[in-house]
Coordinates of C-alpha atoms and ligand atoms in Angstrom, one line a residue:
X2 CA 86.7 82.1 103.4
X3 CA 90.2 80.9 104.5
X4 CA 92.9 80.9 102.0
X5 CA 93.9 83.7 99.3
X6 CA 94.8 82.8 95.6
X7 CA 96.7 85.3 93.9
X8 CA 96.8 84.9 90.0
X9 CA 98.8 86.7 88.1
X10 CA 100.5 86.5 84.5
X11 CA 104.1 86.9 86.4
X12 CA 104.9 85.9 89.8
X13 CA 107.6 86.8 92.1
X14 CA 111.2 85.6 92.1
X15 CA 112.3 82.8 94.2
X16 CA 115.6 83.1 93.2
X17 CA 117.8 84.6 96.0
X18 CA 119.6 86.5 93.7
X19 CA 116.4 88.5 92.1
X20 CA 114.8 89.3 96.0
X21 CA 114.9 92.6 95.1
X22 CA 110.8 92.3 94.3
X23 CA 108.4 95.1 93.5
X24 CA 106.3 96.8 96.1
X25 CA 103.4 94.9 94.9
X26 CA 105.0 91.3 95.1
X27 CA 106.2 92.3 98.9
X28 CA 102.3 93.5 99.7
X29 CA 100.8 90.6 98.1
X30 CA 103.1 87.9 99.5
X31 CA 102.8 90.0 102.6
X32 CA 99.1 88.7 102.8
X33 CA 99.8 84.8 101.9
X34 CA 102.6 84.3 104.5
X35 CA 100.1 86.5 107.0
X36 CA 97.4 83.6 106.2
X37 CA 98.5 80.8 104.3
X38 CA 97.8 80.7 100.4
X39 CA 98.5 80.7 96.7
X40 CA 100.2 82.4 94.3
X41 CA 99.7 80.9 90.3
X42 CA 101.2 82.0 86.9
X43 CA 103.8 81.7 84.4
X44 CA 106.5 80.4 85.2
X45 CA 108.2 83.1 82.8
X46 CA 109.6 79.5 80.9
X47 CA 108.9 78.9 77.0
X48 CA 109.1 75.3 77.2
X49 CA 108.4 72.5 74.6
X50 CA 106.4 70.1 75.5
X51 CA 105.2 72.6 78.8
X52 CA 105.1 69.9 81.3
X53 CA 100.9 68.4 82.0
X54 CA 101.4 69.8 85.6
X55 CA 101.9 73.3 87.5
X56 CA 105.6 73.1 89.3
X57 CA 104.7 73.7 92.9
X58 CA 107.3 75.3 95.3
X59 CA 107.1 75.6 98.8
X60 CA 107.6 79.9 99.6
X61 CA 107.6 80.6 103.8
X62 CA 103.7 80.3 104.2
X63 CA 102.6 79.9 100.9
X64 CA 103.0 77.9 97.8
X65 CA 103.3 79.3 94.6
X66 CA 102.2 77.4 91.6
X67 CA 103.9 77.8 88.4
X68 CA 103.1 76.7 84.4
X69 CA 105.1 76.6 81.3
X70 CA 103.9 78.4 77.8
X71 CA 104.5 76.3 75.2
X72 CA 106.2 78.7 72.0
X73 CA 103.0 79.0 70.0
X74 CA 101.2 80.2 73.3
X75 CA 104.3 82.2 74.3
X76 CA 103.4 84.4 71.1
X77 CA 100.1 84.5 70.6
X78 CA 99.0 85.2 74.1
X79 CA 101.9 86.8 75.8
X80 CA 103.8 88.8 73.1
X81 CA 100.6 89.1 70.8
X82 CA 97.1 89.5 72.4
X83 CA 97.9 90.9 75.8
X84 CA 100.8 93.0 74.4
X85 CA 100.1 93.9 71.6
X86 CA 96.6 94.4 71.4
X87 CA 95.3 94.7 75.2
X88 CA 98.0 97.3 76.1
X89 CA 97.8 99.5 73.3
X90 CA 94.5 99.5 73.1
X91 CA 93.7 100.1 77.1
X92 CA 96.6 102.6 76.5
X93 CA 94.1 103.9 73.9
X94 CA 96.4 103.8 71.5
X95 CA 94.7 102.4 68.4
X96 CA 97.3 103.2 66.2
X97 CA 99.6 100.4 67.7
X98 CA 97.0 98.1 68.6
X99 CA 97.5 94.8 66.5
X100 CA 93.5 93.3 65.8
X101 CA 94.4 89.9 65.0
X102 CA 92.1 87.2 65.4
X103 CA 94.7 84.5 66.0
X104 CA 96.1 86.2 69.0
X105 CA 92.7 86.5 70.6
X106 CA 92.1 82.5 70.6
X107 CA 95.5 82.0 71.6
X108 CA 94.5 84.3 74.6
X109 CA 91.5 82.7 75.3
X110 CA 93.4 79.1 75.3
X111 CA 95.8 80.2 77.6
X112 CA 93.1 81.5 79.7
X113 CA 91.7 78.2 79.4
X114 CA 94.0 76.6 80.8
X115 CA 95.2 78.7 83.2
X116 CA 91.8 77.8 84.6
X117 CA 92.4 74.4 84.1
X118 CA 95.7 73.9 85.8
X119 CA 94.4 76.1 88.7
X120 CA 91.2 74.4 89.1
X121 CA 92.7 71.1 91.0
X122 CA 94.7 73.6 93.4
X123 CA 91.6 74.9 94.9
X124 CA 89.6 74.6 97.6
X125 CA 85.8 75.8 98.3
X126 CA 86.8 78.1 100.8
X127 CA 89.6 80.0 98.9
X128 CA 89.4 83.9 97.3
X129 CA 90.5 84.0 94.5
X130 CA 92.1 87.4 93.0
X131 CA 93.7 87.8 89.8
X132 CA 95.2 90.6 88.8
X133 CA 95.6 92.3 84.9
X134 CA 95.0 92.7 81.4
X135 CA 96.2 89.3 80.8
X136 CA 94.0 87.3 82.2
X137 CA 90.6 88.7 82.2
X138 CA 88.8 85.7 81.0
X139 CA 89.9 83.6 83.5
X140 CA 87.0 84.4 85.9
X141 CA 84.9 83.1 83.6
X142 CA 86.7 80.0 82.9
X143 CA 86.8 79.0 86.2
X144 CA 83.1 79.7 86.8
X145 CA 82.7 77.1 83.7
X146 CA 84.4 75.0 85.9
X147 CA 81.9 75.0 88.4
X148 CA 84.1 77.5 91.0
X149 CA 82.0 79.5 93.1
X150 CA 83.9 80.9 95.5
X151 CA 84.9 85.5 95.7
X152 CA 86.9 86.0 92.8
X153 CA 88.5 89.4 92.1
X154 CA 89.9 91.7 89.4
X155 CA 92.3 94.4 89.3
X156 CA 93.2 96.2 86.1
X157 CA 96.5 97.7 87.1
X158 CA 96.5 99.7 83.6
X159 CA 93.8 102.0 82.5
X160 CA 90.4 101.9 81.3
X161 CA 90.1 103.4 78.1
X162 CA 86.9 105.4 76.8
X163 CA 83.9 103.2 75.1
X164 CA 84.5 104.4 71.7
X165 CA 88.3 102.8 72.2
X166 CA 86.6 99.7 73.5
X167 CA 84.7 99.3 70.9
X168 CA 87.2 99.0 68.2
X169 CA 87.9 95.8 69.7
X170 CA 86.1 93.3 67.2
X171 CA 86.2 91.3 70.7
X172 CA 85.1 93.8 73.3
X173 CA 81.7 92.1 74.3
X174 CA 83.6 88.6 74.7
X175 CA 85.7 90.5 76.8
X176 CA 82.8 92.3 78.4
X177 CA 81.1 89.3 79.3
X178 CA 84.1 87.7 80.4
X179 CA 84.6 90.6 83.4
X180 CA 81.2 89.9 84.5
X181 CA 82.6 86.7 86.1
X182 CA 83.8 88.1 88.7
X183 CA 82.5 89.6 91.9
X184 CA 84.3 92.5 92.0
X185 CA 86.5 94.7 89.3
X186 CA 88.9 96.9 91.0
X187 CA 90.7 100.1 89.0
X188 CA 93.5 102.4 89.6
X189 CA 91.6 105.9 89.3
X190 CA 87.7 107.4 89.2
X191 CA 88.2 107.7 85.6
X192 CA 88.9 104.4 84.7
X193 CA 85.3 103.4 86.9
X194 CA 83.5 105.7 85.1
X195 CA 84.9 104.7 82.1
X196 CA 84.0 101.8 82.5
X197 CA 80.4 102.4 83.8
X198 CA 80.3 104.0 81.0
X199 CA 81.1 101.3 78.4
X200 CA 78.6 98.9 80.1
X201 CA 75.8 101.0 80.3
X202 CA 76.1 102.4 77.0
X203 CA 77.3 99.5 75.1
X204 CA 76.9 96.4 76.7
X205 CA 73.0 97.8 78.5
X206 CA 74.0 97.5 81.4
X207 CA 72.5 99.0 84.7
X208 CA 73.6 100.6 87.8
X209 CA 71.0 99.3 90.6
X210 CA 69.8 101.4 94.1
X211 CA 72.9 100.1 95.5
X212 CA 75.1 101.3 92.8
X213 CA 75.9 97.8 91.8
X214 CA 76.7 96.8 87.9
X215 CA 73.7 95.0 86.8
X216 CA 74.6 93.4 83.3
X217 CA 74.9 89.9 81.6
X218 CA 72.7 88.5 84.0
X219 CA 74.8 89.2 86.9
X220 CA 75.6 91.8 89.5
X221 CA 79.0 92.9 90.1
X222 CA 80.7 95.4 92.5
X223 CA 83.6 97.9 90.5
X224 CA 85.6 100.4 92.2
X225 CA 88.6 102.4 92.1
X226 CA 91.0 101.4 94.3
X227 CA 94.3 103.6 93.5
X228 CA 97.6 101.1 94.2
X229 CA 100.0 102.2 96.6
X230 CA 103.4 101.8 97.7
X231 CA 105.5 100.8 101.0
X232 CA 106.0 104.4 101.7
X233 CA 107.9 104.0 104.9
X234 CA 110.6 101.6 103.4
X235 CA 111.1 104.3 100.6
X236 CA 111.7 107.0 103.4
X237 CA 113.6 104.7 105.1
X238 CA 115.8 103.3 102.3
X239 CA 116.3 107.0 101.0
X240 CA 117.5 108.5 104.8
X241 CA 119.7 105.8 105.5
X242 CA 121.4 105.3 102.1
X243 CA 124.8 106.4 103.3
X244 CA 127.1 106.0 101.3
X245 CA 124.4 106.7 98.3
X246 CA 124.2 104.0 96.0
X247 CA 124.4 104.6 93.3
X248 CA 127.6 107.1 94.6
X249 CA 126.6 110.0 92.3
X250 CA 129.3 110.3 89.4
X251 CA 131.6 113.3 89.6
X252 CA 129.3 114.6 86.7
X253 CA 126.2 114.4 88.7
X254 CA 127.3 116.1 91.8
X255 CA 128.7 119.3 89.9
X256 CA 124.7 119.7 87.9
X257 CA 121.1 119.8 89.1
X258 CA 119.4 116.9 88.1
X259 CA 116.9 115.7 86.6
X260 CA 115.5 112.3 87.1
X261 CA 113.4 109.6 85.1
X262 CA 112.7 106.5 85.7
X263 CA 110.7 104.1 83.5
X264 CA 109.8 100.4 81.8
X265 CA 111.3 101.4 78.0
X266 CA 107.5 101.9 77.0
X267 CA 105.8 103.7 74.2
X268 CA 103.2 104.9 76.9
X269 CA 105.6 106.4 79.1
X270 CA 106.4 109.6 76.9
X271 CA 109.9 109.8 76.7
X272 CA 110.3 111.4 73.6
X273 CA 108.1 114.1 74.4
X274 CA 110.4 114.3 77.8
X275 CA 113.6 114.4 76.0
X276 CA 112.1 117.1 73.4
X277 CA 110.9 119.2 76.9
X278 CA 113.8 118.9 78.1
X279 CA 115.7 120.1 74.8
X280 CA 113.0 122.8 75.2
X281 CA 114.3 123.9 78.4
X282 CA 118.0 124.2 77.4
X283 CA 117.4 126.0 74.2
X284 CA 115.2 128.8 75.6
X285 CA 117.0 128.9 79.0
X286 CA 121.2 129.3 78.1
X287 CA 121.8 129.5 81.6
X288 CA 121.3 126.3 82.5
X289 CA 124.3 125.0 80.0
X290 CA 126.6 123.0 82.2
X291 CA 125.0 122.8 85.1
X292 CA 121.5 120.4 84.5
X293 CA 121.2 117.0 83.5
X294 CA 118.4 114.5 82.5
X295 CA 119.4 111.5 83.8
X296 CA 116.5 108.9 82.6
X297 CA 117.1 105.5 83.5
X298 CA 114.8 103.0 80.8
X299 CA 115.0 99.4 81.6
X300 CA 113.9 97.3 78.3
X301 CA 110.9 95.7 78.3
X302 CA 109.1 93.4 75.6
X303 CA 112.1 93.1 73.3
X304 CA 110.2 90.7 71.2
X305 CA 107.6 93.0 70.6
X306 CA 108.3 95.2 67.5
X307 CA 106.8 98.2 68.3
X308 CA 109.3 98.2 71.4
X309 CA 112.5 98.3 69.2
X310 CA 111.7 101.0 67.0
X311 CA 110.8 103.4 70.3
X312 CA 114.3 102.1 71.4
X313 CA 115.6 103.2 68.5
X314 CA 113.9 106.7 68.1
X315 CA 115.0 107.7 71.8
X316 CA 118.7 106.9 71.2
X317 CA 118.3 108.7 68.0
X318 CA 117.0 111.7 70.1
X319 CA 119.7 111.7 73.1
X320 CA 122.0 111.2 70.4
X321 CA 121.2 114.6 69.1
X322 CA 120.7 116.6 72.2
X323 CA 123.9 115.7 73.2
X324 CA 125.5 116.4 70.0
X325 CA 123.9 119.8 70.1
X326 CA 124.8 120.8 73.4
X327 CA 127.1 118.6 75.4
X328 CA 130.2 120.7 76.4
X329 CA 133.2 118.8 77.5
X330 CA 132.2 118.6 81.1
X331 CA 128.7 118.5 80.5
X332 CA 126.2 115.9 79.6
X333 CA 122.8 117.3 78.7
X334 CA 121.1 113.6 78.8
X335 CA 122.3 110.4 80.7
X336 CA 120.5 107.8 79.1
X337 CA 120.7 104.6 81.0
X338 CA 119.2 101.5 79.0
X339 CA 119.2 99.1 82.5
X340 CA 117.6 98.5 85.3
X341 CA 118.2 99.4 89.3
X342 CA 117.7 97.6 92.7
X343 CA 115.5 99.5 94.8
X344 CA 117.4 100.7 97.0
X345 CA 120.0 102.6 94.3
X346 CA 116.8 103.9 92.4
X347 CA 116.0 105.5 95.8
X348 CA 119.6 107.0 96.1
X349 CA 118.7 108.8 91.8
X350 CA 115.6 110.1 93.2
X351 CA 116.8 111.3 96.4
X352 CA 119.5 113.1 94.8
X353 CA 117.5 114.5 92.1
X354 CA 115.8 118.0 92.5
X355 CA 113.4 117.4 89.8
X356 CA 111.2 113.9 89.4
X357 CA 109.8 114.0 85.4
X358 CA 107.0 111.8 85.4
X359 CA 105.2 112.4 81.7
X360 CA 103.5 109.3 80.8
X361 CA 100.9 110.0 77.8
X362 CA 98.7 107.7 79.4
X363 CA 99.6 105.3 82.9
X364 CA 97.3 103.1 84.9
X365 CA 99.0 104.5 87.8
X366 CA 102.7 105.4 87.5
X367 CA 104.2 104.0 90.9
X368 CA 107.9 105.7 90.1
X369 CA 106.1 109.0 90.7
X370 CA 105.1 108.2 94.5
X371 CA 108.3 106.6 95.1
X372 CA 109.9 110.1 93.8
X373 CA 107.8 111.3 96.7
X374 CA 108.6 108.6 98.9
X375 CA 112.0 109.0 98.6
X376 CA 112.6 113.0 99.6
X377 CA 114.4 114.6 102.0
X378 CA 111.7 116.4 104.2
X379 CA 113.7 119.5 105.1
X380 CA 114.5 119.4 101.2
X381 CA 112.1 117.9 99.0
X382 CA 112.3 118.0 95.1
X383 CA 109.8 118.5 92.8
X384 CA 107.1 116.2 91.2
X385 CA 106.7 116.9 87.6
X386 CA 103.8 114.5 86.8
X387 CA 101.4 114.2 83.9
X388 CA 97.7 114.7 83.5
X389 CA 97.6 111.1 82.3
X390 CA 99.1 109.3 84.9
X391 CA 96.4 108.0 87.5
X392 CA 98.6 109.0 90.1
X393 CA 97.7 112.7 89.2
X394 CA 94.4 112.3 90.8
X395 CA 96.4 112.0 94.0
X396 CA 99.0 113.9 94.2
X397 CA 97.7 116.8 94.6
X398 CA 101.2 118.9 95.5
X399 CA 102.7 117.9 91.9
X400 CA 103.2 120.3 89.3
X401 CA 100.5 118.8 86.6
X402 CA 101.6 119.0 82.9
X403 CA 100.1 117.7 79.4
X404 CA 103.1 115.8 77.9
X405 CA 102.1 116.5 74.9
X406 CA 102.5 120.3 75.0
X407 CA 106.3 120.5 75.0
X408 CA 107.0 124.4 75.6
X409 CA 104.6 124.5 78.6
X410 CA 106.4 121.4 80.3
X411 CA 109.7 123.1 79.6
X412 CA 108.2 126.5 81.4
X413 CA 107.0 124.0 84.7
X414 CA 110.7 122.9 85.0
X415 CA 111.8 126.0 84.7
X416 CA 109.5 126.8 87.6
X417 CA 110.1 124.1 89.6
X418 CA 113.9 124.8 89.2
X419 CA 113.4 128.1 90.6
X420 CA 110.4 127.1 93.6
X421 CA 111.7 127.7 96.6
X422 CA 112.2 125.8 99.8
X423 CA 109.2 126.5 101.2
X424 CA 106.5 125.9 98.7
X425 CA 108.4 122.8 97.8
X426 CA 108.2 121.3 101.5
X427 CA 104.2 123.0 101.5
X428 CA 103.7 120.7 98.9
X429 CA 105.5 117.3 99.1
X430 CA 103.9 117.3 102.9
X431 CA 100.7 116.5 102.0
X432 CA 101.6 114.1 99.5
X433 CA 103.8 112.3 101.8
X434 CA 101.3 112.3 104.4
X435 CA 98.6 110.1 101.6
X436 CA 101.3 108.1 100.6
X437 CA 101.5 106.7 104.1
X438 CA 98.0 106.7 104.8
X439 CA 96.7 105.1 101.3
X440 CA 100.3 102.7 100.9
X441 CA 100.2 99.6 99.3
X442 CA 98.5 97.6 102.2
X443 CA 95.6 99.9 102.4
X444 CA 95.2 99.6 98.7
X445 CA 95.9 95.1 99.0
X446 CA 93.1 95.2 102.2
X447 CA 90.8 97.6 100.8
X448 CA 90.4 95.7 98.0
X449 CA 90.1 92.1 100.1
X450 CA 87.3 94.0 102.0
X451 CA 85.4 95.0 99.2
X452 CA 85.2 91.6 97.7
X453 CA 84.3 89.8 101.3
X454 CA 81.7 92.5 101.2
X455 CA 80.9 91.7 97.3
X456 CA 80.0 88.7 98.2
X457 CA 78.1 89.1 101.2
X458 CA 74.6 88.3 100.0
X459 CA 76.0 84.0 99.3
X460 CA 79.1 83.8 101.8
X461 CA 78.4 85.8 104.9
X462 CA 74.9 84.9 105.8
X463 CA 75.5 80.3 105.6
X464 CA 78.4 81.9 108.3
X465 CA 78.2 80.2 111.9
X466 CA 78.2 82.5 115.1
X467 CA 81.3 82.1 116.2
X468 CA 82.6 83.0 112.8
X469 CA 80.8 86.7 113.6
X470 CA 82.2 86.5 116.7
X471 CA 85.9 87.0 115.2
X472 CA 85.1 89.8 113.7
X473 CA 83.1 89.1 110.3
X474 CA 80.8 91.6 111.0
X475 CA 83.8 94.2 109.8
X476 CA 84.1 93.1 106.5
X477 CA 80.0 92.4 106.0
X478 CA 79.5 96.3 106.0
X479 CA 78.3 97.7 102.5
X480 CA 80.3 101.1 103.2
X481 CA 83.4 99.0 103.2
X482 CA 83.3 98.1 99.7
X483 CA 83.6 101.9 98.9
X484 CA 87.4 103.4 99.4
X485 CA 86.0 106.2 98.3
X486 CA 83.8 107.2 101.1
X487 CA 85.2 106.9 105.0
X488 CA 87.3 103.7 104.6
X489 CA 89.1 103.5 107.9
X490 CA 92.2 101.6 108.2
X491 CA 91.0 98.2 109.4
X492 CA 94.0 96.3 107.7
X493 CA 94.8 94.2 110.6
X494 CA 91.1 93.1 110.9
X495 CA 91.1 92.1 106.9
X496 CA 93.9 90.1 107.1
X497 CA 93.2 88.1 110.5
X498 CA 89.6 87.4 108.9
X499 CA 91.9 85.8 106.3
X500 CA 93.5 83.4 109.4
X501 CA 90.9 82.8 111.6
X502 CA 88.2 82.0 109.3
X503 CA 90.1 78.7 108.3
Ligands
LIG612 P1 104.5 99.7 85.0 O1 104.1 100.1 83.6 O2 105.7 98.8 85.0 O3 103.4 99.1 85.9 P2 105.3 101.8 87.1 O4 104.1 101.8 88.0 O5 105.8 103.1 86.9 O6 104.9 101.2 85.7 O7 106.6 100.9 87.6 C1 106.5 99.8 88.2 C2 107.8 99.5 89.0 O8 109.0 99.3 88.1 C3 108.2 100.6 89.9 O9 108.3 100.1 91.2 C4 109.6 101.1 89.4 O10 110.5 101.5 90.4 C5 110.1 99.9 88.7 N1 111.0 100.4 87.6 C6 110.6 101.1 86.5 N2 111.7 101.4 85.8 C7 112.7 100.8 86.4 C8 114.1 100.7 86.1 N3 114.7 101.2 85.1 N4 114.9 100.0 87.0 C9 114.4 99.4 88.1 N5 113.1 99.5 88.4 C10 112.3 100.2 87.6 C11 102.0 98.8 85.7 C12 101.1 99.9 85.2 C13 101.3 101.1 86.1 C14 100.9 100.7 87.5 C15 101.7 99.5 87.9 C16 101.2 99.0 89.3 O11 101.5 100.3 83.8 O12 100.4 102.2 85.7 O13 101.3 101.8 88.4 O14 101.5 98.4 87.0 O15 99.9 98.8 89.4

């Protein structure tokens, strides 16, 4: 086992000019330049003809491997079966969930060649890992092709309940599809059980002594593996950001504030946050003119309908809380329709008292631990998170609301207006303290662990001695392949099997 092949619909930017990358590019790129390796996806191009080839770029240590979509594909993979079926329906929100047979065979051609254009790149030693709702039936694609090396899932959204799964006219292609791989990874317990759930009930499948899936023929390993984030570089970002950036406006430094931060995404609830909000300032008078809600949506998915008209309705509903309310020196709502480097969205959250994260449903929800991430420790602010977000299962020193009930999540920020110092630093401490320990390299070599350890039973044992010698013997341990019980930080040991095993 020598090199790591990431797969993912998106891969980072090489531009200069975009370095500002996500906390899961930097982890995962982290891990190829560490050991050598892969990255492959779509280029992000719509191109026509899409050239026979992958365009191949040289990136530090690794190489990253990109692919055009031709228009047709462009639609009915991209804009139609993976967003508008796949994430409203994981989202389990059938109401917005398109079921249209096109899009899934332009999904499963895309797939198809994903698999093929990959295919030449690899080598019988590589892991492969690929990552999202997009590309599920690529494990099984390149196990037609005769690959037989560790190949990986993560779902970074949720898992929705069977009965949601099963509205899918396509859920036991899909089913079948996941049981390509060796290991499934998910963002919470919930989404495992879920799924458990689905493929014991509905697909018959079986959990054995060793609490291995045993369906389709094959055994696989699922877990949760909750993603983290680069804690310490938040912290660090946020302490040192001096002058702030973004410099708050004169506005913001005369009123409290109020911070969200969020993809412009049905899921994300920001109607229901605006209308809690609105809640807040109609029952509580005393806050006119002196808090503000600043919520900062970046547009996402233009092309996809059911993304305009939310874009519509929630400048329709700032609109109207600010006609209600705004005074001439106050601005209930700053709506911001862009996007932020990370090192001014650390600056919003810093200077905010109040993070609103009310997602009605989110695999994770990573803006609410970099809210967390990004506090002053002698004065912290408060987490308002939802139920629904799967970071809720973690952060345990949030104030927990249902999104949906409006007057109670106007009540919590009422409350956490009025918590005091104390309580506030009793509970960001803890959360601080698991965002460090479980931050995003735990989460990239607990998963790496798991599926060495997935695959024990065919890779480790046709292993020469002095291949144990380095170490194997760490990642051959069945209690490794369980976050969830004991796993000790052995991140430097993952990634150097990674090197010296080639
Ligand atoms: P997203 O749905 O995109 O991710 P989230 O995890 O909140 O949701 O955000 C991802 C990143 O985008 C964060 O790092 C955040 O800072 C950044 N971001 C969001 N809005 C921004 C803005 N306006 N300007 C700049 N940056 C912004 C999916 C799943 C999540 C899961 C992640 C990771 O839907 O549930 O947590 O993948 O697995």
């Amino acid at each position: 086992m020598s090199r790591l092949v990431v797969v993912s619909n998106r891969v980072p930017s090489t531009s200069p000019a975009k370095s500002e990358a996500g906390g899961l590019a930097v982890a995962l790129q982290a891990a190829l330049n560490e050991t050598g390796g892969l990255w492959f996806g779509w280029s992000g191009k719509v191109v026509e003809p899409p050239a026979p080839a992958p365009t191949v770029t040289q990136c530090d240590r690794f190489t990253l491997a990109t692919l055009d979509l031709a228009r047709p594909d462009y639609e009915g993979y991209y804009n139609g079966f993976a967003n508008r079926t796949l994430w409203p329906l994981l989202h389990s929100r059938l109401d917005l969930t398109s079921f249209d047979a096109a899009f899934f065979q332009s999904y499963q051609q895309v797939n198809a060649l994903f698999a093929a254009r990959l295919t030449p790149l690899l080598t019988p030693d590589d892991a492969v890992w690929v990552h999202d709702y997009h590309l599920i039936p690529l494990g099984e694609e390149l196990r037609r092709a005769g690959l037989d090396n560790p190949l990986g899932f993560y779902l970074h959204i949720p898992f929705p309940s069977p009965e949601v799964m099963m509205a899918l006219p396509w859920h036991r292609e899909l089913a079948k599809a996941l049981c390509a791989y060796d290991l499934i990874g998910f963002q919470t317990r919930r989404d495992l059980q879920n799924f458990r759930d689905f493929m014991q009930r509905e697909m018959h499948g079986a959990i054995d002594g060793d609490g291995n899936l045993q369906v389709f023929g094959r055994t696989l390993v699922a877990n949760a593996f909750p993603i983290g984030i680069d804690a310490d570089k938040f912290a660090a970002m946020a302490g040192n950001a001096e002058p702030q950036e973004p410099r708050p406006s004169e506005h913001a430094r005369r009123h409290r504030q109020i911070i969200g931060v969020d993809r412009l995404d049905y899921t994300k609830g920001l109607v229901e946050r605006f209308r809690a909000f609105e809640a807040l300032i109609e029952t509580h008078p005393e806050y006119h003119g002196r808090v503000c809600l600043t919520q900062v949506a970046a547009p996402s998915r233009e092309h996809v309908p059911e993304y305009l008209g939310i874009r519509a309705e929630l400048e329709k509903i700032a609109g109207g809380i600010n006609g209600r309310f705004a005074e001439l020196d106050w601005t209930p709502i700053h709506y911001i329709n862009r996007s932020f480097g990370q090192k001014q969205l650390t600056g919003l959250y810093r200077n905010s008292e109040i993070g609103l994260v009310t997602p009605l449903r989110d695999g994770m929800n990573l803006v609410a631990k970099e809210y967390v991430a990004s506090q002053d420790p002698e004065n912290p602010g408060v987490l308002v998170l939802s139920q629904f977000a799967g970071a809720a299962e973690q952060l345990l020193g949030a104030l927990i609301v249902n999104p949906y009930d409006i007057q109670s999540v106007a009540k919590v920020l009422h409350s956490a207006l009025a918590m005091p110092v104390a309580e506030r630093r009793a509970r960001w401490r803890p959360m601080m303290a698991s965002l460090c320990r479980e931050d995003i390299g735990h989460w990239r070599d607990s998963f790496l662990r798991a599926l060495f350890a997935a695959r024990q039973p065919r890779r480790i044992y046709h292993l020469v001695p002095e291949r144990r010698a380095v170490g194997l013997s760490d990642i051959a341990r069945p209690d490794m392949a369980r976050p969830d019980i004991g796993q000790s930080d052995n991140r430097v040991g993952v990634i150097s099997e990674l090197r010296k095993a080639r």
